Amino acid sequence: VLFRSEILRWDREWLGPMLRLSLPMASESIITRLGFILFMRIVSALGEASLAAHQIAVNVESLSFMPGLGLSVAATTLVGQSLGANEPELAEESIRASLRLSLLMMGGLGVVFALFGSHIAALFGSTPEVLSLAGSAVRIGALEQLPIAVWMVTAGGLRGAGDTRAPMYGTLAGTLLFRVPAVYLFAILFGWGLNGVWLGTAVDWTARAALVYALFRRGGWKRIRL
């Protein structure tokens, strides 16, 4: 039984580790929200048809996130357990095994998007212009599937090791250095419209995946002490 005095008790011993883990994750969420505002400002500037098509494509692509999210949670749990048992090599293999499964499943869905993107988008029903734009966006979204798989699982594994800074750095670099500039360049300056938005997003995910995987390969996360 928990008493109110125990719940409200200030425990300085745990405060430091909690802040070290939570502040980077909070910062990552803030960066993501700010980047989303800038990103959607660009998409909105393309007009109502592009905005509607973008939302349809996002809804379609969200189906592919489920395997990555599930395996990300699995990697977080397995890495935490393995490092807690002082088995860093097992922790690394847990990430690699989860990553292989995620690449297989999300890669398969990427092939489906590339081949049948227009047909899937048509299930949502809309004007021919919107469905044409959405179908093209879904097909381009196939390029994102493997990088997203790498990002989700690897970032999840690093968080399980207590390394919440690496995913924050990936989000910061991907959002501010790649997504917003690339989307603006492709969609507005080059005039590629919604296709440019999704190509820019693919650049973002690829950059995030490359950065977080490089940090994973360095192995510093194995030596973190909470």
mmCIF file of C-alpha atoms in Angstrom:
data_model
loop_
_atom_site.group_PDB
_atom_site.id
_atom_site.type_symbol
_atom_site.label_atom_id
_atom_site.label_comp_id
_atom_site.label_asym_id
_atom_site.label_seq_id
_atom_site.Cartn_x
_atom_site.Cartn_y
_atom_site.Cartn_z
ATOM 1 C CA VAL A 1 0.000 0.000 0.000
ATOM 2 C CA LEU A 2 1.339 3.428 -0.979
ATOM 3 C CA PHE A 3 0.778 6.337 1.364
ATOM 4 C CA ARG A 4 0.539 9.964 0.320
ATOM 5 C CA SER A 5 3.690 10.802 2.270
ATOM 6 C CA GLU A 6 5.643 8.217 0.228
ATOM 7 C CA ILE A 7 4.332 9.476 -3.109
ATOM 8 C CA LEU A 8 5.162 13.114 -2.373
ATOM 9 C CA ARG A 9 8.532 12.438 -0.728
ATOM 10 C CA TRP A 10 11.450 14.204 -2.434
ATOM 11 C CA ASP A 11 14.075 11.612 -3.350
ATOM 12 C CA ARG A 12 17.278 13.382 -4.416
ATOM 13 C CA GLU A 13 19.041 10.110 -5.197
ATOM 14 C CA TRP A 14 16.691 9.398 -8.098
ATOM 15 C CA LEU A 15 16.155 12.987 -9.241
ATOM 16 C CA GLY A 16 19.419 13.262 -11.182
ATOM 17 C CA PRO A 17 19.012 10.061 -13.247
ATOM 18 C CA MET A 18 15.368 10.880 -13.935
ATOM 19 C CA LEU A 19 16.251 14.326 -15.253
ATOM 20 C CA ARG A 20 19.126 12.995 -17.360
ATOM 21 C CA LEU A 21 16.782 10.520 -19.015
ATOM 22 C CA SER A 22 13.691 12.682 -19.338
ATOM 23 C CA LEU A 23 15.036 16.078 -20.413
ATOM 24 C CA PRO A 24 16.462 14.876 -23.770
ATOM 25 C CA MET A 25 13.188 13.072 -24.513
ATOM 26 C CA ALA A 26 11.204 16.195 -23.624
ATOM 27 C CA SER A 27 13.496 18.257 -25.849
ATOM 28 C CA GLU A 28 13.024 15.738 -28.647
ATOM 29 C CA SER A 29 9.242 16.130 -28.400
ATOM 30 C CA ILE A 30 9.501 19.924 -28.474
ATOM 31 C CA ILE A 31 11.788 19.839 -31.520
ATOM 32 C CA THR A 32 9.390 17.457 -33.257
ATOM 33 C CA ARG A 33 6.395 19.736 -32.603
ATOM 34 C CA LEU A 34 8.207 22.864 -33.754
ATOM 35 C CA GLY A 35 9.437 21.111 -36.873
ATOM 36 C CA PHE A 36 5.928 19.852 -37.581
ATOM 37 C CA ILE A 37 4.572 23.397 -37.471
ATOM 38 C CA LEU A 38 7.151 24.610 -39.990
ATOM 39 C CA PHE A 39 6.651 21.511 -42.127
ATOM 40 C CA MET A 40 2.869 21.863 -42.258
ATOM 41 C CA ARG A 41 3.211 25.554 -43.083
ATOM 42 C CA ILE A 42 5.012 24.535 -46.263
ATOM 43 C CA VAL A 43 2.463 21.826 -47.090
ATOM 44 C CA SER A 44 -0.439 24.248 -46.513
ATOM 45 C CA ALA A 45 1.122 26.730 -48.931
ATOM 46 C CA LEU A 46 0.695 24.179 -51.728
ATOM 47 C CA GLY A 47 -3.103 24.468 -51.627
ATOM 48 C CA GLU A 48 -6.118 22.539 -50.403
ATOM 49 C CA ALA A 49 -5.757 19.635 -52.822
ATOM 50 C CA SER A 50 -2.158 18.974 -51.788
ATOM 51 C CA LEU A 51 -3.043 19.293 -48.110
ATOM 52 C CA ALA A 52 -5.899 16.789 -48.441
ATOM 53 C CA ALA A 53 -3.724 14.408 -50.452
ATOM 54 C CA HIS A 54 -0.941 14.679 -47.902
ATOM 55 C CA GLN A 55 -3.296 13.674 -45.105
ATOM 56 C CA ILE A 56 -4.489 10.645 -47.058
ATOM 57 C CA ALA A 57 -0.901 9.587 -47.749
ATOM 58 C CA VAL A 58 0.022 10.011 -44.078
ATOM 59 C CA ASN A 59 -2.922 7.814 -43.064
ATOM 60 C CA VAL A 60 -1.815 5.125 -45.505
ATOM 61 C CA GLU A 61 1.809 5.258 -44.416
ATOM 62 C CA SER A 62 0.873 5.068 -40.737
ATOM 63 C CA LEU A 63 -0.072 1.438 -41.322
ATOM 64 C CA SER A 64 3.584 0.628 -41.912
ATOM 65 C CA PHE A 65 4.655 2.190 -38.608
ATOM 66 C CA MET A 66 3.056 -0.530 -36.502
ATOM 67 C CA PRO A 67 5.799 -3.169 -36.948
ATOM 68 C CA GLY A 68 8.526 -0.585 -36.362
ATOM 69 C CA LEU A 69 6.892 0.782 -33.229
ATOM 70 C CA GLY A 70 6.298 -2.678 -31.783
ATOM 71 C CA LEU A 71 9.862 -3.805 -32.426
ATOM 72 C CA SER A 72 11.180 -0.509 -31.081
ATOM 73 C CA VAL A 73 9.465 -1.228 -27.757
ATOM 74 C CA ALA A 74 10.839 -4.771 -27.850
ATOM 75 C CA ALA A 75 14.367 -3.461 -28.441
ATOM 76 C CA THR A 76 14.020 -0.979 -25.577
ATOM 77 C CA THR A 77 12.948 -3.728 -23.183
ATOM 78 C CA LEU A 78 15.499 -6.321 -24.275
ATOM 79 C CA VAL A 79 18.413 -3.880 -24.192
ATOM 80 C CA GLY A 80 17.474 -2.710 -20.718
ATOM 81 C CA GLN A 81 17.253 -6.279 -19.449
ATOM 82 C CA SER A 82 20.507 -7.340 -21.105
ATOM 83 C CA LEU A 83 22.527 -4.408 -19.810
ATOM 84 C CA GLY A 84 20.962 -4.877 -16.386
ATOM 85 C CA ALA A 85 22.324 -8.426 -16.482
ATOM 86 C CA ASN A 86 25.723 -7.033 -17.564
ATOM 87 C CA GLU A 87 25.522 -8.618 -21.016
ATOM 88 C CA PRO A 88 26.247 -5.804 -23.506
ATOM 89 C CA GLU A 89 26.801 -8.171 -26.429
ATOM 90 C CA LEU A 90 23.361 -9.668 -25.904
ATOM 91 C CA ALA A 91 21.956 -6.144 -25.825
ATOM 92 C CA GLU A 92 23.586 -5.379 -29.178
ATOM 93 C CA GLU A 93 22.280 -8.579 -30.708
ATOM 94 C CA SER A 94 18.787 -7.728 -29.430
ATOM 95 C CA ILE A 95 18.890 -4.493 -31.399
ATOM 96 C CA ARG A 96 20.214 -6.215 -34.498
ATOM 97 C CA ALA A 97 17.600 -8.986 -34.345
ATOM 98 C CA SER A 98 14.785 -6.469 -33.872
ATOM 99 C CA LEU A 99 16.194 -4.397 -36.718
ATOM 100 C CA ARG A 100 16.286 -7.348 -39.113
ATOM 101 C CA LEU A 101 12.619 -8.109 -38.440
ATOM 102 C CA SER A 102 11.641 -4.469 -38.793
ATOM 103 C CA LEU A 103 13.507 -4.098 -42.084
ATOM 104 C CA LEU A 104 11.851 -7.226 -43.416
ATOM 105 C CA MET A 105 8.306 -6.197 -42.516
ATOM 106 C CA MET A 106 8.514 -2.503 -43.296
ATOM 107 C CA GLY A 107 10.512 -3.195 -46.451
ATOM 108 C CA GLY A 108 7.734 -5.523 -47.589
ATOM 109 C CA LEU A 109 5.156 -2.830 -46.951
ATOM 110 C CA GLY A 110 7.343 -0.406 -48.873
ATOM 111 C CA VAL A 111 7.149 -2.689 -51.903
ATOM 112 C CA VAL A 112 3.355 -2.748 -51.543
ATOM 113 C CA PHE A 113 3.269 1.059 -51.391
ATOM 114 C CA ALA A 114 5.478 1.348 -54.473
ATOM 115 C CA LEU A 115 3.370 -1.051 -56.520
ATOM 116 C CA PHE A 116 -0.137 -0.296 -55.295
ATOM 117 C CA GLY A 117 0.089 3.172 -53.743
ATOM 118 C CA SER A 118 -2.527 4.694 -56.009
ATOM 119 C CA HIS A 119 -4.984 1.857 -55.412
ATOM 120 C CA ILE A 120 -4.580 2.084 -51.651
ATOM 121 C CA ALA A 121 -5.052 5.853 -51.660
ATOM 122 C CA ALA A 122 -8.201 5.458 -53.767
ATOM 123 C CA LEU A 123 -9.826 3.529 -50.911
ATOM 124 C CA PHE A 124 -10.186 6.802 -49.004
ATOM 125 C CA GLY A 125 -12.310 8.362 -51.743
ATOM 126 C CA SER A 126 -11.873 11.947 -52.940
ATOM 127 C CA THR A 127 -11.527 13.994 -56.107
ATOM 128 C CA PRO A 128 -9.379 12.625 -58.937
ATOM 129 C CA GLU A 129 -6.806 15.386 -58.380
ATOM 130 C CA VAL A 130 -6.447 14.632 -54.681
ATOM 131 C CA LEU A 131 -6.244 10.872 -55.233
ATOM 132 C CA SER A 132 -3.623 11.302 -57.939
ATOM 133 C CA LEU A 133 -1.468 13.433 -55.647
ATOM 134 C CA ALA A 134 -1.987 11.037 -52.724
ATOM 135 C CA GLY A 135 -1.088 7.983 -54.785
ATOM 136 C CA SER A 136 2.133 9.591 -55.939
ATOM 137 C CA ALA A 137 2.995 10.562 -52.340
ATOM 138 C CA VAL A 138 2.404 7.004 -51.104
ATOM 139 C CA ARG A 139 4.696 5.628 -53.801
ATOM 140 C CA ILE A 140 7.424 8.069 -52.811
ATOM 141 C CA GLY A 141 6.773 7.109 -49.189
ATOM 142 C CA ALA A 142 8.042 3.635 -50.059
ATOM 143 C CA LEU A 143 11.536 5.163 -50.031
ATOM 144 C CA GLU A 144 11.128 6.001 -46.347
ATOM 145 C CA GLN A 145 10.284 2.584 -45.033
ATOM 146 C CA LEU A 146 13.759 1.145 -44.536
ATOM 147 C CA PRO A 147 15.197 4.338 -42.980
ATOM 148 C CA ILE A 148 12.202 4.612 -40.650
ATOM 149 C CA ALA A 149 12.699 0.984 -39.609
ATOM 150 C CA VAL A 150 16.348 1.694 -38.778
ATOM 151 C CA TRP A 151 15.465 4.873 -36.895
ATOM 152 C CA MET A 152 12.648 3.417 -34.809
ATOM 153 C CA VAL A 153 14.385 0.245 -33.676
ATOM 154 C CA THR A 154 17.856 1.691 -33.166
ATOM 155 C CA ALA A 155 16.563 4.738 -31.292
ATOM 156 C CA GLY A 156 14.400 2.477 -29.153
ATOM 157 C CA GLY A 157 17.377 0.279 -28.318
ATOM 158 C CA LEU A 158 19.506 3.270 -27.353
ATOM 159 C CA ARG A 159 16.757 4.578 -25.098
ATOM 160 C CA GLY A 160 16.674 1.180 -23.410
ATOM 161 C CA ALA A 161 20.373 1.636 -22.642
ATOM 162 C CA GLY A 162 19.672 5.024 -21.098
ATOM 163 C CA ASP A 163 21.028 6.951 -24.092
ATOM 164 C CA THR A 164 18.175 9.386 -24.705
ATOM 165 C CA ARG A 165 20.501 12.028 -26.138
ATOM 166 C CA ALA A 166 21.334 10.199 -29.375
ATOM 167 C CA PRO A 167 17.685 10.081 -30.558
ATOM 168 C CA MET A 168 17.363 13.753 -29.597
ATOM 169 C CA TYR A 169 20.392 14.634 -31.723
ATOM 170 C CA GLY A 170 18.925 12.628 -34.600
ATOM 171 C CA THR A 171 15.600 14.418 -34.327
ATOM 172 C CA LEU A 172 17.298 17.814 -34.112
ATOM 173 C CA ALA A 173 19.483 17.192 -37.150
ATOM 174 C CA GLY A 174 16.737 15.514 -39.175
ATOM 175 C CA THR A 175 14.107 18.166 -38.492
ATOM 176 C CA LEU A 176 16.066 21.407 -38.684
ATOM 177 C CA LEU A 177 18.962 20.508 -40.985
ATOM 178 C CA PHE A 178 17.224 18.158 -43.411
ATOM 179 C CA ARG A 179 13.411 18.007 -43.330
ATOM 180 C CA VAL A 180 12.434 21.662 -43.313
ATOM 181 C CA PRO A 181 15.205 22.856 -45.683
ATOM 182 C CA ALA A 182 14.841 19.893 -48.071
ATOM 183 C CA VAL A 183 11.038 20.121 -48.189
ATOM 184 C CA TYR A 184 11.181 23.860 -48.858
ATOM 185 C CA LEU A 185 13.838 23.378 -51.531
ATOM 186 C CA PHE A 186 12.052 20.551 -53.353
ATOM 187 C CA ALA A 187 8.439 21.640 -52.919
ATOM 188 C CA ILE A 188 8.701 25.429 -53.227
ATOM 189 C CA LEU A 189 11.963 26.425 -54.901
ATOM 190 C CA PHE A 190 12.067 23.510 -57.348
ATOM 191 C CA GLY A 191 8.284 23.589 -57.757
ATOM 192 C CA TRP A 192 7.780 19.856 -57.242
ATOM 193 C CA GLY A 193 4.775 20.367 -54.984
ATOM 194 C CA LEU A 194 3.617 17.483 -52.815
ATOM 195 C CA ASN A 195 6.109 15.121 -54.434
ATOM 196 C CA GLY A 196 8.849 17.457 -53.217
ATOM 197 C CA VAL A 197 7.397 17.344 -49.708
ATOM 198 C CA TRP A 198 7.615 13.578 -49.571
ATOM 199 C CA LEU A 199 11.059 13.463 -51.177
ATOM 200 C CA GLY A 200 12.286 15.940 -48.571
ATOM 201 C CA THR A 201 10.767 13.807 -45.831
ATOM 202 C CA ALA A 202 12.603 10.766 -47.207
ATOM 203 C CA VAL A 203 15.862 12.741 -46.997
ATOM 204 C CA ASP A 204 15.079 13.537 -43.361
ATOM 205 C CA TRP A 205 14.419 9.917 -42.361
ATOM 206 C CA THR A 206 17.526 8.732 -44.202
ATOM 207 C CA ALA A 207 19.689 11.272 -42.380
ATOM 208 C CA ARG A 208 18.214 10.380 -38.988
ATOM 209 C CA ALA A 209 18.700 6.666 -39.603
ATOM 210 C CA ALA A 210 22.315 7.148 -40.702
ATOM 211 C CA LEU A 211 23.149 9.293 -37.667
ATOM 212 C CA VAL A 212 21.524 7.098 -35.019
ATOM 213 C CA TYR A 213 22.946 3.928 -36.556
ATOM 214 C CA ALA A 214 26.433 5.456 -36.557
ATOM 215 C CA LEU A 215 26.038 6.291 -32.853
ATOM 216 C CA PHE A 216 24.837 2.737 -32.226
ATOM 217 C CA ARG A 217 27.891 1.303 -34.008
ATOM 218 C CA ARG A 218 30.239 3.443 -31.884
ATOM 219 C CA GLY A 219 29.030 1.499 -28.830
ATOM 220 C CA GLY A 220 29.174 4.279 -26.285
ATOM 221 C CA TRP A 221 25.660 3.361 -25.155
ATOM 222 C CA LYS A 222 27.020 0.103 -23.692
ATOM 223 C CA ARG A 223 29.013 2.031 -21.098
ATOM 224 C CA ILE A 224 26.289 4.331 -19.793
ATOM 225 C CA ARG A 225 25.767 4.167 -16.056
ATOM 226 C CA LEU A 226 22.532 5.556 -14.645
#
